Tab-separated table of C-alpha atoms and ligand atoms in Angstrom:
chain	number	residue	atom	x	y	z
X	261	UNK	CA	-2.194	-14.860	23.727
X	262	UNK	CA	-2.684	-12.656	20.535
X	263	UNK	CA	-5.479	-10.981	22.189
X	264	UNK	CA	-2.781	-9.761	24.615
X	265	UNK	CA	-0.284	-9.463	22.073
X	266	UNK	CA	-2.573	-7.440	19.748
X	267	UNK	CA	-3.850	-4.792	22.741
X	268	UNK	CA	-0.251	-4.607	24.216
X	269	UNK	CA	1.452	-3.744	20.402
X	270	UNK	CA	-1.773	-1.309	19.507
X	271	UNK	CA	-0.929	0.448	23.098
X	272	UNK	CA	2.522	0.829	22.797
X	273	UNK	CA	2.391	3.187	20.066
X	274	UNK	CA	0.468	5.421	21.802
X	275	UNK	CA	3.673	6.489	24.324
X	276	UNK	CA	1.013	6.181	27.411
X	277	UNK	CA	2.423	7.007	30.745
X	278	UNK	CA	3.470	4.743	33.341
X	279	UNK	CA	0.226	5.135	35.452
X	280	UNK	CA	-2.059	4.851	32.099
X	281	UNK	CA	-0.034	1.488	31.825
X	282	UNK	CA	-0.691	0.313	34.947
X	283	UNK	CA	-4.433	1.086	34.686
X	284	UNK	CA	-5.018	-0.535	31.372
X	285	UNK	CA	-3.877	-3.793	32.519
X	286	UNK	CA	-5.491	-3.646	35.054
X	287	UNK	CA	-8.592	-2.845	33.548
X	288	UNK	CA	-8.266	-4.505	30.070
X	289	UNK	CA	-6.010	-7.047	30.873
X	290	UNK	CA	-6.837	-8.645	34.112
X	291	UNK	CA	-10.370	-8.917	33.408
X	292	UNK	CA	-9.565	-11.326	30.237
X	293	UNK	CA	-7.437	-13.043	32.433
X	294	UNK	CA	-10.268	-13.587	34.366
X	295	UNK	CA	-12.942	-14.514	32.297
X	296	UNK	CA	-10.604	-17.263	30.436
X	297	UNK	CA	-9.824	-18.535	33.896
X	298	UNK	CA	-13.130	-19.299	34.792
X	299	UNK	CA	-14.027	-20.827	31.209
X	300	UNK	CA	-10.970	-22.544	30.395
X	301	UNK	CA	-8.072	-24.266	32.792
X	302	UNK	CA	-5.319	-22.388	31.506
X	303	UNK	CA	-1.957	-24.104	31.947
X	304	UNK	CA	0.279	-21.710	34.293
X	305	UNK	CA	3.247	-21.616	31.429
X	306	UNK	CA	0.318	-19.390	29.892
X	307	UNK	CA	-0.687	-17.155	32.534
X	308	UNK	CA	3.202	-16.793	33.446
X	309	UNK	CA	3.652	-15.765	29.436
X	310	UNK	CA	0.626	-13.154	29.634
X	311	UNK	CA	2.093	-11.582	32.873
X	312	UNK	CA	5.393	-11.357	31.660
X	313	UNK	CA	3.971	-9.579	28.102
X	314	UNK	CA	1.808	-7.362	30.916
X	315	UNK	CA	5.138	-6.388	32.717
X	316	UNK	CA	7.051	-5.380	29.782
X	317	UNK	CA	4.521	-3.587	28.936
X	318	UNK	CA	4.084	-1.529	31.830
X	319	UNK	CA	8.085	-1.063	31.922
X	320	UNK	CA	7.771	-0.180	28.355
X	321	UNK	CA	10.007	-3.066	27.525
X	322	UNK	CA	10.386	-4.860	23.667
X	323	UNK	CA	12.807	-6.875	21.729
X	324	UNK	CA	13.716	-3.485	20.507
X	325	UNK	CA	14.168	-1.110	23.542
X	326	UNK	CA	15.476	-3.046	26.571
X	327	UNK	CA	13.509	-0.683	29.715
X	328	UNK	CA	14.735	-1.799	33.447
X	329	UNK	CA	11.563	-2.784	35.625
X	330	UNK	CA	11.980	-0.687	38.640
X	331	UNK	CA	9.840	-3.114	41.027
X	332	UNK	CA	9.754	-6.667	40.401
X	333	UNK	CA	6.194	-8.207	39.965
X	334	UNK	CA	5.176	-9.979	43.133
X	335	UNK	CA	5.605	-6.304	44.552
X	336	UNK	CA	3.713	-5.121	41.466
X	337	UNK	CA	0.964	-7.237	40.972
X	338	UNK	CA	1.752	-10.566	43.234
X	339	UNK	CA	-0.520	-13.379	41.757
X	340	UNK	CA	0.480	-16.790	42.559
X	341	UNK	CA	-0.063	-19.287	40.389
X	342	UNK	CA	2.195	-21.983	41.894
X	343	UNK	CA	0.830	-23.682	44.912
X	344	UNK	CA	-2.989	-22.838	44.140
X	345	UNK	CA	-3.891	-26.619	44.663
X	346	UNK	CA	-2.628	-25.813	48.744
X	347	UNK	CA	-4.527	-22.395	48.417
X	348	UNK	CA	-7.647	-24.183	47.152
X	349	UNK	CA	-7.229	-26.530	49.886
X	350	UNK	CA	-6.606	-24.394	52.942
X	351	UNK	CA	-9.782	-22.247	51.593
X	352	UNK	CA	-12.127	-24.557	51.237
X	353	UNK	CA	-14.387	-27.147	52.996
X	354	UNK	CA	-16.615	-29.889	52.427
X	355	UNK	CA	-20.206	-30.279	53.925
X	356	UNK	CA	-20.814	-33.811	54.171
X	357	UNK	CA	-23.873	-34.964	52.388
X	358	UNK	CA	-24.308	-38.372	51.877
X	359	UNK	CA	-20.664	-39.267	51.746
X	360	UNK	CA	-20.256	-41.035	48.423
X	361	UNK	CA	-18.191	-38.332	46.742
X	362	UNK	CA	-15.936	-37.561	49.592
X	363	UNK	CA	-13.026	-40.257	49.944
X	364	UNK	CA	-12.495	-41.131	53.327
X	365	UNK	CA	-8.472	-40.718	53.036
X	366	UNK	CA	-7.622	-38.441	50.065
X	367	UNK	CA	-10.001	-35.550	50.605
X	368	UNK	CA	-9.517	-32.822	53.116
X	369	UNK	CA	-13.054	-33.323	54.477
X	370	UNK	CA	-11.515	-32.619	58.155
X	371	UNK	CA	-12.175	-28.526	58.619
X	372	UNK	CA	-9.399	-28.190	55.541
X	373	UNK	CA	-7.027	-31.294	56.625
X	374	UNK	CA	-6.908	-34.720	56.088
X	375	UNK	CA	-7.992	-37.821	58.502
X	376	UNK	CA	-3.956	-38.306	58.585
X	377	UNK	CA	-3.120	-35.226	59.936
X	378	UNK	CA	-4.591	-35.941	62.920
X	379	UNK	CA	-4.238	-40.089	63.074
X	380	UNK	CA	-1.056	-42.034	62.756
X	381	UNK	CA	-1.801	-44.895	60.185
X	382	UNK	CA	-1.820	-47.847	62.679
X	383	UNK	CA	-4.934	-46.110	63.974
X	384	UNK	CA	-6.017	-45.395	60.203
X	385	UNK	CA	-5.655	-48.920	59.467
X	386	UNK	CA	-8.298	-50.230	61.509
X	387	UNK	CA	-10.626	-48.388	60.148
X	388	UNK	CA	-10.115	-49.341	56.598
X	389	UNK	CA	-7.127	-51.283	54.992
X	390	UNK	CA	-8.473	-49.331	51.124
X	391	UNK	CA	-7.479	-46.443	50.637
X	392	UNK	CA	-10.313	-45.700	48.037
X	393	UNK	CA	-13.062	-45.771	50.597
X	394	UNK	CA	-15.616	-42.912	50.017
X	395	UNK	CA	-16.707	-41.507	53.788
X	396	UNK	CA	-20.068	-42.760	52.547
X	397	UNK	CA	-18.854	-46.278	53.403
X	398	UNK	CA	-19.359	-44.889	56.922
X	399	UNK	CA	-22.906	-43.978	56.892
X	400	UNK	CA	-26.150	-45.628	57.430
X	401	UNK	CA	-29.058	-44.119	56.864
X	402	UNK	CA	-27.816	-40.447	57.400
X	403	UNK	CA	-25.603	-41.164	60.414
X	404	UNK	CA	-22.004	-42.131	61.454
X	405	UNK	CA	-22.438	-46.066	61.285
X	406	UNK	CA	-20.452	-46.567	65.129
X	407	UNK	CA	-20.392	-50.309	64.286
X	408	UNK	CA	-17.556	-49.523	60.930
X	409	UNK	CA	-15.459	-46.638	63.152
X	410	UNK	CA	-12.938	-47.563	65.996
X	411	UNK	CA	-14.132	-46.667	69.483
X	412	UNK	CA	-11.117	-44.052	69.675
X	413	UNK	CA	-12.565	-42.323	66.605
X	414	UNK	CA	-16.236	-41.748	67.396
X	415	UNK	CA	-15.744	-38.534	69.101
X	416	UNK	CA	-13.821	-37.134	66.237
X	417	UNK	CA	-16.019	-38.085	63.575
X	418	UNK	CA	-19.465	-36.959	65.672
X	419	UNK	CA	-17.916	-33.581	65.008
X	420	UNK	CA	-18.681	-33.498	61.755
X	421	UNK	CA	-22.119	-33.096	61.007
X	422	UNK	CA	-24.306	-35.474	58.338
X	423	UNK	CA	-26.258	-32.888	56.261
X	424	UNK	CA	-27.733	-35.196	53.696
X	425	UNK	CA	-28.411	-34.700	50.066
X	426	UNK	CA	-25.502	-34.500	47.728
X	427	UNK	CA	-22.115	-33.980	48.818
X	428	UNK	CA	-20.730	-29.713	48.561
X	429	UNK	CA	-17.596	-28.281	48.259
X	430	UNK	CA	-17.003	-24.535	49.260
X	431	UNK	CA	-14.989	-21.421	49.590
X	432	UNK	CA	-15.571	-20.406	53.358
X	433	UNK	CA	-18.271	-19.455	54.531
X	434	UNK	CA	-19.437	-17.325	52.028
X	435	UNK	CA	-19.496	-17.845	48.058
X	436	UNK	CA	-16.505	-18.235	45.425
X	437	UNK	CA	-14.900	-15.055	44.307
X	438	UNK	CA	-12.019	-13.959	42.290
X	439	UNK	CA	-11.672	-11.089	45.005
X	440	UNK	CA	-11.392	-13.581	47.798
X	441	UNK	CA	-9.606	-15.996	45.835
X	442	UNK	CA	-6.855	-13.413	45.059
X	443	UNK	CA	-6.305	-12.331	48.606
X	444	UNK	CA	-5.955	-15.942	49.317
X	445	UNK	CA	-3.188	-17.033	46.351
X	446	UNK	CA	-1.473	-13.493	46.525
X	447	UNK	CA	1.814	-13.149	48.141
X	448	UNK	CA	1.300	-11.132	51.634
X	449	UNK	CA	3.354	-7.907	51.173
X	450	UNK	CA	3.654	-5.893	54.447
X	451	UNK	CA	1.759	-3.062	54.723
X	452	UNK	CA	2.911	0.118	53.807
X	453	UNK	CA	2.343	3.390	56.197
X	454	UNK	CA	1.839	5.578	53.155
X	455	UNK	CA	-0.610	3.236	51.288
X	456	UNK	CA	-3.410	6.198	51.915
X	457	UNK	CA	-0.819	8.943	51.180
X	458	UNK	CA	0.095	8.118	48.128
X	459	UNK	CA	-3.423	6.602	46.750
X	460	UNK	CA	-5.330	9.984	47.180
X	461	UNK	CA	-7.709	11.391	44.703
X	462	UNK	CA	-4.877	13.414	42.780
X	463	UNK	CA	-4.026	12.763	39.846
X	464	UNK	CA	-3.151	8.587	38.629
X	465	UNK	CA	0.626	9.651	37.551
X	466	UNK	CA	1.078	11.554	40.620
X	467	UNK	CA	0.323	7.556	42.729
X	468	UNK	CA	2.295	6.095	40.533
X	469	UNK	CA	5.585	7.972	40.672
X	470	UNK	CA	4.862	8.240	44.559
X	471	UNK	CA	4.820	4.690	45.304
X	472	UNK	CA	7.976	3.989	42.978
X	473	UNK	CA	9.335	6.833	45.128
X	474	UNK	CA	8.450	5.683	48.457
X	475	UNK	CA	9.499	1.576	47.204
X	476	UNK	CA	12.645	3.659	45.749
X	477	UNK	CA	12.773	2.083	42.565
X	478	UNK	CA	12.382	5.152	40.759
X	479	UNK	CA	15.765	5.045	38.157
X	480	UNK	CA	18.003	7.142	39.333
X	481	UNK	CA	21.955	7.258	38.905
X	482	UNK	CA	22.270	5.649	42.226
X	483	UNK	CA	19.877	2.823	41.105
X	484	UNK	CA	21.628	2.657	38.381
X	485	UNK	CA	25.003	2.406	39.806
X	486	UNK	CA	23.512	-0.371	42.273
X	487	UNK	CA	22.280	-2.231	38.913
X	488	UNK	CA	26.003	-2.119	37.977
X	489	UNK	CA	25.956	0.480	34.918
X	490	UNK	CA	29.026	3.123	35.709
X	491	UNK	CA	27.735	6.791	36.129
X	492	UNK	CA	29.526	9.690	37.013
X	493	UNK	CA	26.847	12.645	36.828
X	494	UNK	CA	25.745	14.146	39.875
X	495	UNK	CA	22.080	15.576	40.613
X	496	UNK	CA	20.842	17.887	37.855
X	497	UNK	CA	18.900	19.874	40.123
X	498	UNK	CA	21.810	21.313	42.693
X	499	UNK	CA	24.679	19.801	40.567
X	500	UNK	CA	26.044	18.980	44.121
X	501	UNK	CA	25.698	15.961	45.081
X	502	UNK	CA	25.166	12.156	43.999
X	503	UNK	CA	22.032	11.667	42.338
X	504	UNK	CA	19.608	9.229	44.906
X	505	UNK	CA	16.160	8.691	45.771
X	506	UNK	CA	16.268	10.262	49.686
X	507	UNK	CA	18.916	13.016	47.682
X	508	UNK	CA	16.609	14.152	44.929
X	509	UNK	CA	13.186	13.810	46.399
X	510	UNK	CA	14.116	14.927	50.027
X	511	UNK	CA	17.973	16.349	50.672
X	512	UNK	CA	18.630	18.046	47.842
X	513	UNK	CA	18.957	22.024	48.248
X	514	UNK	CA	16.243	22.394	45.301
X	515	UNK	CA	13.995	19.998	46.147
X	516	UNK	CA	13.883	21.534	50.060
X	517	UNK	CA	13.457	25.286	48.671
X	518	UNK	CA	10.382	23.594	46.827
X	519	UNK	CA	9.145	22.288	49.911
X	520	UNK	CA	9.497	25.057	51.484
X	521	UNK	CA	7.871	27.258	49.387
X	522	UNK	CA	4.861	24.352	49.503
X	523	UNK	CA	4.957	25.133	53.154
X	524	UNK	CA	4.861	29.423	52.966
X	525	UNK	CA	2.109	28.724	50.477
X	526	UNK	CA	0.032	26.079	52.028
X	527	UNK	CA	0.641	26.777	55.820
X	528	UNK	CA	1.703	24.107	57.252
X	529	UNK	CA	5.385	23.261	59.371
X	530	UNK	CA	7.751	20.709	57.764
X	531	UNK	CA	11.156	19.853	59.297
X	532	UNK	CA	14.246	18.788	57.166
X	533	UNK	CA	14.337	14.908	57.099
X	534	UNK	CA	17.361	12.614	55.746
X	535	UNK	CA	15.199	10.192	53.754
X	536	UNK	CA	12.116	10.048	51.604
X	537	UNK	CA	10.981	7.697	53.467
X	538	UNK	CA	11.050	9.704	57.086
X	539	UNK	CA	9.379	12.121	55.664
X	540	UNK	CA	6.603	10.480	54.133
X	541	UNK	CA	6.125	8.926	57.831
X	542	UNK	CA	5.724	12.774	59.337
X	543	UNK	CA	3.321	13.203	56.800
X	544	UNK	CA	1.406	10.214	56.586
X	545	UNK	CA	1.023	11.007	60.590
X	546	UNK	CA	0.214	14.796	60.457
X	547	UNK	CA	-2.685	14.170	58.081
X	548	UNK	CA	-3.753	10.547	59.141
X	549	UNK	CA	-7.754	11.365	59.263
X	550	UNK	CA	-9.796	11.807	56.475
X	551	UNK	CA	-11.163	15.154	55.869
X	552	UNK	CA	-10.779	17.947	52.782
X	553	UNK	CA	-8.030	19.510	54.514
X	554	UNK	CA	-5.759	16.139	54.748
X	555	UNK	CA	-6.607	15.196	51.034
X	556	UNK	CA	-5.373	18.371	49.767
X	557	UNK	CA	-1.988	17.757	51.705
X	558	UNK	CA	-1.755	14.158	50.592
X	559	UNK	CA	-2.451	15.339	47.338
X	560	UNK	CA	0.018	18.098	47.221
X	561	UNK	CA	2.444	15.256	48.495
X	562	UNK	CA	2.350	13.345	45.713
X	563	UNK	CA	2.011	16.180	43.298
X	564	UNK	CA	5.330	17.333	44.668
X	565	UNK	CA	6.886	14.279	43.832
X	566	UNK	CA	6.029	14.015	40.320
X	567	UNK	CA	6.644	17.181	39.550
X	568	UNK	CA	10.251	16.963	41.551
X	569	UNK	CA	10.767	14.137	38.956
X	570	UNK	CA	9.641	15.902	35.785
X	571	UNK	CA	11.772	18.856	36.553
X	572	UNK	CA	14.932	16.419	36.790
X	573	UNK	CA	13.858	15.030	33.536
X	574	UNK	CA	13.091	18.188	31.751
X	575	UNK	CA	16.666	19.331	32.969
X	576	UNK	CA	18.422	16.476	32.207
X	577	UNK	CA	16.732	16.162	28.545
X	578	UNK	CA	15.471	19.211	27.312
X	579	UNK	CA	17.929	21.655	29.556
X	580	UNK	CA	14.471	23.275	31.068
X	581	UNK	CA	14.772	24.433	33.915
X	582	UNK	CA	11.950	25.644	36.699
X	583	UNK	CA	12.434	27.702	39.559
X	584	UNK	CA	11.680	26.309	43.240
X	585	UNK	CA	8.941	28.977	43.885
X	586	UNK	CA	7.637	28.745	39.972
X	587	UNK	CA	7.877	24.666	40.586
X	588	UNK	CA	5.677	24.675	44.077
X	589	UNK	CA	3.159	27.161	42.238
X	590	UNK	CA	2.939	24.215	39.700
X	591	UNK	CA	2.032	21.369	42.046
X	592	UNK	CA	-0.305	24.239	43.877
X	593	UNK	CA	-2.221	25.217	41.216
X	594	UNK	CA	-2.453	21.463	39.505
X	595	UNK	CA	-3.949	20.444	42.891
X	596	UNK	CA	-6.257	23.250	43.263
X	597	UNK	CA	-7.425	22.660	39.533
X	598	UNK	CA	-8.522	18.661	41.070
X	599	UNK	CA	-9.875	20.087	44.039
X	600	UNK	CA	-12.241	22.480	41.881
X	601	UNK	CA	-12.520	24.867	44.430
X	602	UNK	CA	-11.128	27.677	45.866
X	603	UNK	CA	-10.045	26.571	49.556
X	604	UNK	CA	-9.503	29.363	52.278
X	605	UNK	CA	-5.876	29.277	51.554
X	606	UNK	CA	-4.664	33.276	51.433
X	607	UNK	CA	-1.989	32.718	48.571
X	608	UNK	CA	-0.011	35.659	49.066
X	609	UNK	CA	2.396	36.797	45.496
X	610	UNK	CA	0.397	34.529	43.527
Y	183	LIG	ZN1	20.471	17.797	44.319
């Protein structure tokens, strides 16, 4: 716990974006977790303490400044520490040995269930009255005794095969992983359609805003407003209209002229959309294969978004302000300088 504390105070003074956040838990953080999981049994009041010092830390959230978390941790991360027992359970299996560590009634020796599932206890009952009876108790000399197990269980119990030796316990078929043991305790959140749009080899930030664009948590007034705080400013970048997600990244007249100018310089057709999110779609299937071409666009996607959001932010707090044409020039020319080439794009008036 001070390990955490210790990395998580040393970090916050270096004002690290949200992306650089995200990264360093995972990649500082997570491991730790790990390794002191598979040393120590650490009680889940501890690992819910370290996750909750790892999300206020990527929300940039202290005693001192109070920061709103724009997506809620099972979307976030999604680790589940309740229930692992059932997880562990469901996962595994047991290949009968010689029986003697295996209790007949209390382990899920059964493919994953117990004998009850499958028996009522009248049955049960006949074939032993204790309930601490090791399956062991049911073997002679490397097979199923048939003299000890009711007629009307033999076919069930010649299913499972006597191996011999000592008794094992495993994960699947294969070995024990944290990987596989993740995806098994994680909460299943549905896939998203932009999941390859927005993770493209642009820049980390650029992901990051994306997704909180595309899960629209990013804070805007109309976020706020649905948090209950009362706002009455309007977007910063048309001064028209209500400032939302679909409105600032998507409807709004600036944001569309920087689209648009994306388009002239990049060459490729974009219709006006209503939400973020419809767009994102017409993207996601215009450049669905993998090539150099389709990165570039995904990349310029993202870009687009970020820098969308840094120009409301620059506006809003430093009264900057960007042109369309000078703004899609930025997200051009930060993308070409990833790309580190020159691509057959004719840039004309640049
Ligand atoms: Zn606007």
């Amino acid at each position: 716990m001070d390990k955490v504390n210790s990395i998580t105070t040393r970090w916050n003074g270096l004002h690290i974006s949200l992306a650089g956040r995200v990264e360093l838990c995972r990649a500082v953080i997570t491991p730790l977790l790990h390794y002191w999981t598979s040393v120590y049994s650490l009680p889940a009041a501890v690992i819910n303490i370290i996750e909750k010092r790892m999300r206020n830390f990527i929300w940039g959230h202290d005693d001192i400044n109070l920061k709103m978390h724009g997506l809620n941790w099972k979307k976030l991360a999604a680790p589940k520490e309740e229930g692992v027992r059932e997880v562990i359970r469901s996962n595994s299996r047991f290949k009968i040995g010689n029986g003697n560590t295996i209790k007949l009634f209390l382990d899920p020796w059964c493919d994953g269930n117990f004998l009850s599932d499958f028996y009522s206890y009248r049955v049960l009952h006949r074939l032993s009255r204790d309930k601490k009876k090791n399956i062991g108790d049911f073997i002679d000399e490397g097979q199923w005794n048939v003299d000890l197990i009711p007629v009307e269980l033999h076919q069930f119990f010649f299913q499972y095969n006597i191996q011999g030796g000592a008794d094992k316990f495993y994960w699947h078929e294969t070995h024990f992983t944290f990987k596989s043991a993740w995806h098994a305790c994680r909460i299943k959140i549905q896939e998203v359609f932009w999941f390859n749009l927005c993770w493209n080899d642009g820049r980390p930030r650029w992901s990051a805003y994306a997704v909180l664009v595309l899960q629209n948590a990013v804070i805007t007034n109309t976020y706020l407003q649905q948090k209950g705080f009362s706002l009455a400013s309007k977007c910063v970048l048309c001064c028209k209209s209500i400032e939302s997600g679909d409105h600032l990244f998507c409807c709004c007249d600036f944001s569309w002229k920087v689209w648009m100018s994306l388009v002239d310089i990049c060459h490729w057709i974009l219709q006006p959309f209503d939400s973020i999110q419809a767009l994102a779609l017409d993207y996601a299937l215009k450049f669905k294969v993998n090539s150099t071409r389709t990165k570039f666009y995904r990349m310029i996607f993202t870009a687009t978004l970020y820098y969308l959001w840094k120009e409301r932010n620059a506006r809003l707090h430093n009264d900057f302000y960007t042109s369309p044409n000078d703004l899609a020039k930025c997200v051009f020319w930060d993308t070409m300088d990833i790309l580190g080439v020159c691509l057959q794009y004719v840039v004309s008036g640049f």
